[in-house]
Short mmCIF file of C-alpha atoms in Angstrom, two decimals:
data_model
loop_
_atom_site.label_atom_id
_atom_site.label_comp_id
_atom_site.label_asym_id
_atom_site.label_seq_id
_atom_site.Cartn_x
_atom_site.Cartn_y
_atom_site.Cartn_z
CA MET T 1 0.00 0.00 0.00
CA LYS T 2 2.86 2.37 0.87
CA LYS T 3 4.45 1.71 -2.52
CA LEU T 4 1.23 2.74 -4.27
CA LEU T 5 0.77 5.92 -2.19
CA PRO T 6 3.36 8.13 -4.00
CA GLY T 7 1.78 7.32 -7.36
CA TYR T 8 -1.68 8.13 -6.02
CA LEU T 9 -0.49 11.42 -4.51
CA ASN T 10 1.29 12.36 -7.74
CA THR T 11 -1.92 11.75 -9.68
CA GLU T 12 -3.89 13.94 -7.26
CA ILE T 13 -1.20 16.66 -7.30
CA VAL T 14 -1.28 16.76 -11.10
CA LYS T 15 -5.09 17.04 -11.04
CA SER T 16 -4.83 19.75 -8.39
CA GLU T 17 -2.25 21.67 -10.42
CA ILE T 18 -4.48 21.63 -13.50
CA LYS T 19 -7.35 22.98 -11.41
CA ARG T 20 -5.08 25.64 -9.86
CA LEU T 21 -3.96 26.88 -13.28
CA GLU T 22 -7.55 26.94 -14.53
CA VAL T 23 -8.55 29.05 -11.51
CA PHE T 24 -5.83 31.59 -12.33
CA ILE T 25 -6.67 31.68 -16.02
CA GLY T 26 -10.34 32.27 -15.21
CA PHE T 27 -9.47 34.96 -12.65
CA LEU T 28 -7.17 36.80 -15.06
CA LEU T 29 -9.68 36.69 -17.89
CA ALA T 30 -12.31 38.11 -15.56
CA ALA T 31 -9.86 40.78 -14.39
CA VAL T 32 -9.07 41.79 -18.00
CA ALA T 33 -12.78 41.96 -18.81
CA LEU T 34 -13.37 44.14 -15.73
CA ALA T 35 -10.44 46.42 -16.64
CA LEU T 36 -11.74 46.88 -20.18
CA PHE T 37 -15.23 47.59 -18.84
CA MET T 38 -13.87 50.24 -16.46
CA GLN T 39 -11.79 51.77 -19.25
CA ILE T 40 -14.80 52.02 -21.57
CA ARG T 41 -17.60 52.93 -19.14
CA HIS T 42 -15.60 54.91 -16.58
CA PHE T 43 -12.85 56.44 -18.64
CA ASN T 44 -12.58 59.58 -16.47
CA LEU T 45 -12.13 57.51 -13.32
CA MET T 46 -9.41 55.44 -14.96
CA GLN T 47 -7.75 58.61 -16.26
CA ASP T 48 -7.68 60.05 -12.75
CA THR T 49 -6.25 56.80 -11.41
CA PHE T 50 -3.58 56.35 -14.09
CA ARG T 51 -2.15 59.62 -15.37
CA ASN T 52 0.44 57.99 -17.61
CA PRO T 53 -1.13 56.59 -20.84
CA PHE T 54 1.19 53.56 -20.67
CA SER T 55 -0.12 52.39 -17.28
CA PHE T 56 -3.36 50.80 -18.48
CA PRO T 57 -1.76 48.95 -21.42
CA LEU T 58 0.84 47.72 -18.93
CA ILE T 59 -1.95 46.11 -16.88
CA LEU T 60 -3.31 44.33 -19.95
CA LEU T 61 0.19 43.28 -21.04
CA THR T 62 0.98 41.85 -17.60
CA ALA T 63 -2.33 39.98 -17.41
CA ALA T 64 -1.86 38.67 -20.97
CA LEU T 65 1.65 37.46 -20.12
CA MET T 66 0.40 35.58 -17.08
CA ILE T 67 -2.50 34.08 -19.05
CA VAL T 68 -0.07 32.84 -21.70
CA LEU T 69 2.27 31.37 -19.09
CA PHE T 70 -0.58 29.70 -17.18
CA THR T 71 -2.11 28.33 -20.38
CA ALA T 72 1.25 26.94 -21.52
CA GLY T 73 1.77 25.47 -18.06
CA ARG T 74 -1.66 23.83 -18.14
CA LYS T 75 -0.97 22.33 -21.57
CA TRP T 76 2.34 20.92 -20.34
CA VAL T 77 0.83 19.48 -17.15
CA LEU T 78 -1.98 17.85 -19.17
CA LYS T 79 0.68 16.23 -21.34
CA LEU T 80 2.38 14.83 -18.25
CA GLN T 81 -0.97 13.58 -16.98
CA ARG T 82 -1.65 11.68 -20.22
CA THR T 83 1.76 10.00 -20.02
CA ASP T 84 1.35 9.31 -16.28
CA ARG T 85 4.50 11.24 -15.39
CA ARG T 86 5.09 13.20 -12.21
CA LEU T 87 5.67 16.95 -12.01
CA PRO T 88 9.36 17.76 -11.38
CA ARG T 89 10.16 19.63 -8.19
CA THR T 90 11.74 22.45 -10.18
CA TYR T 91 8.37 23.16 -11.83
CA PHE T 92 6.77 24.05 -8.50
CA TRP T 93 9.57 26.45 -7.52
CA TYR T 94 9.36 28.00 -10.98
CA THR T 95 5.63 28.65 -10.51
CA VAL T 96 6.21 30.22 -7.10
CA LEU T 97 8.89 32.58 -8.41
CA MET T 98 6.99 33.40 -11.59
CA GLU T 99 3.68 34.09 -9.84
CA VAL T 100 5.30 36.37 -7.29
CA SER T 101 7.74 38.16 -9.59
CA ILE T 102 5.39 39.20 -12.43
CA PRO T 103 2.84 41.13 -10.29
CA ALA T 104 5.77 42.50 -8.25
CA LEU T 105 7.53 43.71 -11.36
CA TRP T 106 4.31 45.36 -12.55
CA LEU T 107 3.97 47.24 -9.25
CA VAL T 108 7.53 48.52 -9.44
CA VAL T 109 7.30 49.58 -13.09
CA ALA T 110 3.82 51.11 -12.63
CA SER T 111 5.03 53.09 -9.61
CA LEU T 112 7.98 54.42 -11.62
CA ILE T 113 5.74 55.36 -14.54
CA GLU T 114 3.11 57.02 -12.35
CA GLU T 115 5.69 58.39 -9.91
CA THR T 116 3.41 57.68 -6.98
CA SER T 117 3.11 55.56 -3.86
CA THR T 118 -0.67 55.28 -4.09
CA LEU T 119 -0.40 51.83 -5.67
CA LEU T 120 0.13 50.53 -2.14
CA ASP T 121 -3.65 50.80 -1.92
CA SER T 122 -4.19 49.28 -5.35
CA PRO T 123 -6.38 46.15 -5.66
CA ILE T 124 -3.38 44.57 -7.42
CA ILE T 125 -1.81 44.11 -3.98
CA PHE T 126 -4.56 41.64 -3.11
CA VAL T 127 -3.68 39.48 -6.09
CA PHE T 128 -0.89 38.17 -3.87
CA PHE T 129 -3.48 36.92 -1.38
CA ILE T 130 -5.19 34.98 -4.14
CA LEU T 131 -1.86 33.53 -5.25
CA ILE T 132 -1.09 32.40 -1.70
CA ILE T 133 -4.54 30.91 -1.10
CA VAL T 134 -4.56 28.92 -4.32
CA SER T 135 -0.98 27.77 -3.71
CA SER T 136 -2.40 25.33 -1.16
CA LEU T 137 -3.48 23.23 -4.16
CA HIS T 138 0.21 22.36 -4.56
CA LEU T 139 -0.38 20.15 -1.48
CA ASP T 140 3.04 21.18 -0.17
CA PHE T 141 3.57 23.17 3.02
CA TRP T 142 6.92 24.64 2.01
CA LEU T 143 5.76 25.89 -1.38
CA SER T 144 2.92 27.89 0.20
CA ALA T 145 5.08 29.04 3.11
CA CYS T 146 7.87 30.16 0.77
CA MET T 147 5.40 32.03 -1.39
CA GLY T 148 4.18 33.83 1.74
CA ILE T 149 7.78 34.63 2.70
CA LEU T 150 8.64 35.98 -0.76
CA VAL T 151 5.49 38.12 -0.94
CA SER T 152 6.06 39.40 2.60
CA ILE T 153 9.66 40.39 1.81
CA PHE T 154 8.60 42.05 -1.43
CA ILE T 155 5.71 44.02 0.11
CA ALA T 156 7.89 45.23 2.97
CA SER T 157 10.69 46.19 0.56
CA TYR T 158 8.28 47.79 -1.89
CA THR T 159 6.59 49.77 0.90
CA TYR T 160 9.94 51.13 2.08
CA TRP T 161 11.15 51.94 -1.44
CA VAL T 162 7.97 53.55 -2.78
CA THR T 163 7.31 55.67 0.32
CA GLU T 164 10.91 56.89 0.40
CA THR T 165 10.98 57.62 -3.34
CA PHE T 166 7.60 59.26 -3.90
CA PRO T 167 5.34 61.52 -1.82
CA VAL T 168 2.98 59.65 0.49
CA LYS T 169 -0.64 60.27 -0.52
CA PHE T 170 -2.68 58.07 1.81
CA HIS T 171 -4.22 58.41 5.22
CA LEU T 172 -3.37 55.15 6.98
CA PRO T 173 -0.28 55.10 9.20
CA LEU T 174 2.77 53.73 7.41
CA ALA T 175 3.08 50.95 10.02
CA VAL T 176 -0.18 49.47 8.71
CA TYR T 177 1.48 48.68 5.37
CA TYR T 178 4.35 46.91 7.09
CA ILE T 179 1.85 44.96 9.15
CA ARG T 180 0.20 43.98 5.83
CA SER T 181 3.48 42.41 4.72
CA PHE T 182 3.49 40.38 7.93
CA MET T 183 -0.07 39.23 7.17
CA PHE T 184 1.14 37.90 3.83
CA LEU T 185 3.70 35.84 5.71
CA VAL T 186 1.02 34.49 8.04
CA SER T 187 -1.24 33.76 5.05
CA GLY T 188 1.52 31.73 3.40
CA ILE T 189 2.03 29.66 6.55
CA CYS T 190 -1.72 29.12 6.92
CA ALA T 191 -2.00 28.08 3.26
CA GLY T 192 0.91 25.70 3.84
CA LEU T 193 -0.84 24.14 6.82
CA VAL T 194 -3.99 23.71 4.74
CA ALA T 195 -1.92 22.11 1.97
CA SER T 196 -0.25 19.76 4.45
CA GLU T 197 -3.60 18.79 5.94
CA LEU T 198 -5.07 18.15 2.47
CA ARG T 199 -2.08 15.95 1.64
CA LYS T 200 -2.54 13.95 4.85
CA ARG T 201 -6.24 13.52 4.21
CA LEU T 202 -5.56 12.35 0.65
CA ALA T 203 -3.09 9.79 2.01
CA LEU T 204 -5.63 8.59 4.60
CA THR T 205 -8.36 8.44 1.97
CA PHE T 206 -6.11 6.38 -0.28
CA GLN T 207 -5.29 3.99 2.56
CA GLU T 208 -8.98 3.63 3.41
CA ILE T 209 -9.81 2.94 -0.26
CA GLN T 210 -7.04 0.35 -0.46
CA ALA T 211 -8.18 -1.30 2.76
CA LYS T 212 -11.77 -1.34 1.51
CA GLU T 213 -10.70 -2.89 -1.80
CA GLN T 214 -8.68 -5.52 0.04
CA ILE T 215 -11.68 -6.36 2.21
CA GLU T 216 -13.92 -6.52 -0.85
CA GLY T 217 -11.34 -8.73 -2.53
CA LEU T 218 -11.32 -11.11 0.42
CA PHE T 219 -15.10 -10.90 0.59
CA SER T 220 -15.34 -11.70 -3.12
CA GLN T 221 -13.37 -14.88 -2.49
CA GLN T 222 -16.11 -15.99 -0.15
CA VAL T 223 -19.02 -14.50 -2.05
CA SER T 224 -19.42 -13.76 -5.74
CA LYS T 225 -18.56 -10.34 -7.16
CA GLU T 226 -22.18 -9.99 -8.19
CA MET T 227 -23.28 -10.44 -4.60
CA VAL T 228 -20.70 -7.94 -3.40
CA GLU T 229 -22.05 -5.35 -5.86
CA VAL T 230 -25.61 -6.03 -4.75
CA LEU T 231 -24.70 -5.65 -1.08
CA LYS T 232 -22.79 -2.42 -1.76
CA GLU T 233 -26.01 -0.99 -3.17
CA LYS T 234 -28.28 -2.52 -0.54
CA GLN T 235 -26.74 -3.87 2.66
CA ASP T 236 -29.93 -5.58 3.84
CA PHE T 237 -30.49 -7.30 0.52
CA THR T 238 -33.10 -10.07 0.54
CA ALA T 239 -34.98 -11.59 -2.36
CA ARG T 240 -36.91 -14.68 -3.34
CA LEU T 241 -35.53 -16.06 -6.57
CA ASP T 242 -35.92 -19.15 -8.72
CA VAL T 243 -32.49 -20.78 -8.84
CA THR T 244 -30.65 -24.01 -9.51
CA ILE T 245 -28.64 -25.41 -6.61
CA MET T 246 -25.58 -27.59 -7.13
CA PHE T 247 -23.72 -29.60 -4.50
CA LEU T 248 -20.37 -31.15 -5.45
CA ASP T 249 -18.44 -33.61 -3.32
CA ILE T 250 -15.12 -35.44 -3.77
CA ARG T 251 -15.62 -39.14 -3.21
CA ASP T 252 -13.68 -40.73 -0.31
CA PHE T 253 -11.83 -37.48 0.31
CA THR T 254 -10.66 -38.39 3.82
CA GLN T 255 -9.23 -41.68 2.66
CA LYS T 256 -7.37 -40.02 -0.24
CA VAL T 257 -5.70 -37.34 1.88
CA GLN T 258 -5.13 -39.15 5.16
CA HIS T 259 -1.41 -39.69 4.42
CA LEU T 260 -0.82 -36.14 3.09
CA THR T 261 0.53 -33.22 5.07
CA ALA T 262 -1.68 -30.19 5.70
CA GLN T 263 0.23 -28.24 3.03
CA GLU T 264 -0.23 -31.04 0.51
CA VAL T 265 -3.94 -31.24 1.25
CA ASN T 266 -4.28 -27.49 0.77
CA ALA T 267 -2.32 -27.64 -2.49
CA PHE T 268 -4.58 -30.43 -3.77
CA GLN T 269 -7.73 -28.51 -2.83
CA ASN T 270 -6.52 -25.37 -4.60
CA LYS T 271 -5.46 -27.34 -7.66
CA PHE T 272 -8.84 -28.99 -7.99
CA PHE T 273 -11.32 -26.43 -6.73
CA SER T 274 -9.84 -23.27 -8.31
CA PRO T 275 -10.68 -24.36 -11.89
CA VAL T 276 -14.08 -25.67 -10.75
CA ILE T 277 -14.91 -22.31 -9.17
CA GLU T 278 -13.80 -20.50 -12.33
CA ILE T 279 -16.10 -22.73 -14.38
CA ILE T 280 -19.02 -21.92 -12.09
CA ASN T 281 -18.30 -18.18 -12.23
CA ALA T 282 -17.93 -18.31 -16.02
CA ASN T 283 -21.44 -19.77 -16.24
CA ASN T 284 -23.08 -17.05 -14.14
CA GLY T 285 -23.01 -19.10 -10.96
CA ILE T 286 -21.82 -18.19 -7.49
CA VAL T 287 -20.04 -20.39 -4.96
CA ASN T 288 -21.81 -20.06 -1.62
CA GLN T 289 -19.78 -22.45 0.47
CA ILE T 290 -16.50 -24.30 0.10
CA MET T 291 -16.16 -27.30 2.38
CA GLY T 292 -13.00 -29.35 2.71
CA ASP T 293 -14.22 -31.95 0.24
CA GLY T 294 -16.90 -30.11 -1.69
CA LEU T 295 -18.84 -26.97 -2.42
CA MET T 296 -22.29 -25.50 -2.87
CA ALA T 297 -23.07 -23.31 -5.87
CA THR T 298 -26.14 -21.37 -6.97
CA PHE T 299 -27.20 -20.29 -10.44
CA GLY T 300 -29.71 -17.45 -10.74
CA ALA T 301 -28.75 -15.36 -7.69
CA PRO T 302 -28.29 -12.66 -6.59
CA LEU T 303 -29.18 -11.36 -10.04
CA LYS T 304 -32.29 -12.92 -11.53
CA ASP T 305 -31.57 -15.32 -14.41
CA ALA T 306 -34.45 -16.84 -16.37
CA ILE T 307 -32.24 -19.64 -17.76
CA HIS T 308 -30.37 -20.50 -14.55
CA TYR T 309 -30.92 -24.21 -15.21
CA LYS T 310 -29.08 -24.02 -18.55
CA SER T 311 -26.19 -22.21 -16.91
CA ALA T 312 -26.00 -24.90 -14.25
CA TRP T 313 -26.07 -27.67 -16.88
CA ASN T 314 -23.31 -26.01 -18.93
CA ALA T 315 -21.21 -25.70 -15.77
CA THR T 316 -21.83 -29.39 -14.99
CA LEU T 317 -20.61 -30.52 -18.41
CA ARG T 318 -17.50 -28.36 -18.15
CA ILE T 319 -16.72 -29.63 -14.65
CA LEU T 320 -16.94 -33.23 -15.90
CA ASP T 321 -14.59 -32.35 -18.79
CA PHE T 322 -12.20 -30.78 -16.31
CA LEU T 323 -12.36 -33.87 -14.09
CA LYS T 324 -11.31 -36.04 -17.02
CA THR T 325 -8.39 -33.73 -17.83
CA PHE T 326 -7.41 -33.52 -14.16
CA ARG T 327 -7.17 -37.31 -13.93
CA GLU T 328 -5.03 -37.49 -17.06
CA GLN T 329 -2.66 -34.74 -15.97
CA ASN T 330 -2.35 -36.03 -12.40
CA PRO T 331 -1.78 -39.81 -12.46
CA GLU T 332 -1.70 -39.89 -8.67
CA HIS T 333 -5.37 -38.85 -8.80
CA SER T 334 -6.41 -41.08 -11.70
CA THR T 335 -9.14 -42.67 -9.56
CA LEU T 336 -10.50 -39.36 -8.30
CA ASP T 337 -14.28 -39.24 -8.50
CA ILE T 338 -16.92 -36.73 -7.60
CA GLY T 339 -20.63 -36.67 -6.92
CA MET T 340 -22.98 -33.85 -7.91
CA GLY T 341 -26.55 -33.26 -6.80
CA MET T 342 -28.80 -30.66 -8.44
CA HIS T 343 -32.26 -29.27 -7.87
CA CYS T 344 -34.19 -26.09 -8.69
CA GLY T 345 -36.80 -24.00 -6.96
CA GLU T 346 -37.51 -20.79 -5.11
CA VAL T 347 -35.06 -19.82 -2.36
CA LEU T 348 -34.47 -16.87 -0.05
CA VAL T 349 -31.28 -14.96 -0.82
CA GLY T 350 -29.96 -12.39 1.64
CA ASN T 351 -28.39 -11.51 4.96
CA ILE T 352 -29.22 -13.60 8.00
CA GLY T 353 -27.94 -12.88 11.51
CA THR T 354 -27.74 -10.17 14.14
CA GLU T 355 -26.79 -6.52 13.85
CA SER T 356 -23.23 -7.35 14.99
CA ARG T 357 -22.72 -10.27 12.62
CA LYS T 358 -24.55 -11.24 9.47
CA GLN T 359 -23.91 -13.95 6.94
CA LEU T 360 -25.00 -14.19 3.36
CA SER T 361 -27.27 -17.14 2.97
CA ILE T 362 -29.26 -18.96 0.33
CA SER T 363 -31.87 -20.94 2.16
CA GLY T 364 -34.98 -22.92 1.46
CA THR T 365 -36.16 -26.46 0.82
CA PRO T 366 -34.48 -26.62 -2.64
CA VAL T 367 -31.09 -26.29 -0.91
CA ILE T 368 -31.85 -29.21 1.40
CA ILE T 369 -33.13 -31.34 -1.47
CA ALA T 370 -30.03 -30.64 -3.61
CA SER T 371 -27.81 -31.61 -0.69
CA ARG T 372 -29.76 -34.86 -0.10
CA ILE T 373 -29.62 -35.71 -3.83
CA GLU T 374 -25.84 -35.33 -3.85
CA GLN T 375 -25.57 -37.76 -0.94
CA LEU T 376 -27.35 -40.43 -3.00
CA ASN T 377 -24.56 -40.63 -5.60
CA LYS T 378 -22.47 -43.16 -3.69
CA GLU T 379 -25.47 -45.40 -3.10
CA MET T 380 -26.59 -45.23 -6.75
CA GLU T 381 -23.03 -45.42 -8.13
CA SER T 382 -23.58 -42.25 -10.10
CA THR T 383 -21.71 -39.02 -10.74
CA VAL T 384 -24.54 -36.58 -11.41
CA LEU T 385 -28.06 -36.83 -10.02
CA MET T 386 -30.81 -34.27 -10.35
CA SER T 387 -34.43 -33.88 -9.43
CA LYS T 388 -37.10 -34.66 -12.01
CA ALA T 389 -38.22 -31.02 -11.70
CA LEU T 390 -34.84 -29.84 -12.95
CA PHE T 391 -34.59 -32.61 -15.53
CA ASP T 392 -37.87 -31.53 -17.11
CA LEU T 393 -36.35 -28.08 -17.72
CA LEU T 394 -33.26 -29.66 -19.32
CA ALA T 395 -34.89 -32.57 -21.15
CA ASP T 396 -34.03 -31.14 -24.57
CA HIS T 397 -30.33 -31.00 -23.61
CA ILE T 398 -29.91 -34.48 -22.12
CA ASP T 399 -29.73 -37.52 -24.39
CA GLN T 400 -29.06 -40.33 -21.92
CA TYR T 401 -30.57 -40.62 -18.49
CA GLU T 402 -32.03 -43.10 -16.06
CA THR T 403 -35.03 -42.49 -13.86
CA LYS T 404 -34.45 -43.68 -10.30
CA GLY T 405 -38.00 -43.21 -9.10
CA MET T 406 -39.40 -41.50 -6.04
CA ILE T 407 -36.96 -41.26 -3.13
CA LYS T 408 -37.78 -40.40 0.47
CA MET T 409 -35.41 -37.67 1.63
CA LYS T 410 -34.21 -37.45 5.21
CA GLY T 411 -36.02 -34.69 7.04
CA LEU T 412 -38.58 -34.11 4.26
CA ASP T 413 -42.18 -35.29 4.18
CA LYS T 414 -42.54 -35.49 0.39
CA GLU T 415 -40.67 -37.89 -1.82
CA VAL T 416 -38.56 -36.51 -4.67
CA GLU T 417 -38.21 -38.15 -8.07
CA ILE T 418 -34.56 -38.58 -8.99
CA VAL T 419 -32.91 -38.81 -12.42
CA LYS T 420 -29.40 -40.12 -13.06
CA VAL T 421 -27.71 -38.31 -15.96
CA PHE T 422 -24.09 -39.51 -15.46
#
């Protein structure tokens, strides 16, 4: 998880940088539009504010330069995003220096052109606050803090220079303007703390997502992915569905593994059951339980399937083909045999248990009947047995079969007609 974290953070930083550049581009375009509006509709006011005819074009030129630089930067960052590359550290320091230096240079040049200190009260000064605030999207404390330091140093230096060079034409005490430079420093530190907190929260969010995906992965090993998706949408999912139930059991399992070590038994189980489970999943089935020597599978749940019986039959044929191949490829298991019992009917699918612990369950008489049918395989020397109810649905797909008659099932009042198909 820790190895994946830097990549995740880099992706989020790139996204954040694109958004940051878009914010600046939008702000500058709005500022240019406002400046043009003021120039057209309030020409006298602008003329009183800027006596030198070059001052207003200088504003537009500065804004245009920053728009070009931000647009080029956005294009470059998007290119890195498409190639899944990280932003170099030098890029971030370049943006800090560029974003501070261009407005600062404008203030110095404009003050020289206008020969005035009144620009200390200009709205341009507050552009630096916006730059500092948005710098938190870098998700780096030091970048925001350094921007605050640079702006603070510049404002203090600019205040001293402009008030010493040109007559002071404002009413606030000079100390207020030096205090303003200190506030820029504080703003940079605050923005840095916000950036650091955002970075931590992104890291925690990533870890929570990874942990959740791991849990879902483990959960999916016990329950089908389809069931996981259903439960994510509705935690108290319950439904009555027509399904086909399959029980599969390895014949004489205890006898076959009694001389094997625990590791060897586990290896054998994985080698045999993994392909069987894949076959079931590939035919729209879900594995509900895996016992040491067998499993229970359901076709037609949790998502309704009108042809669940066909899916179950296709899975049965493929499992039998796999069994034949397994015997051939593993001579030590050449006598391996299985028994399968199948039945269909309406079952209850959902969560059963208490508030503190719930278990996914597929319950109903069809489950009991399918289990009892599977247990008859050894007695009838068969591999696959199914109820007559299921056989009637599959009659067009089965060429050879043998009717075994009505059988009394343990624990059930009614007899069930059984059909041997293999």
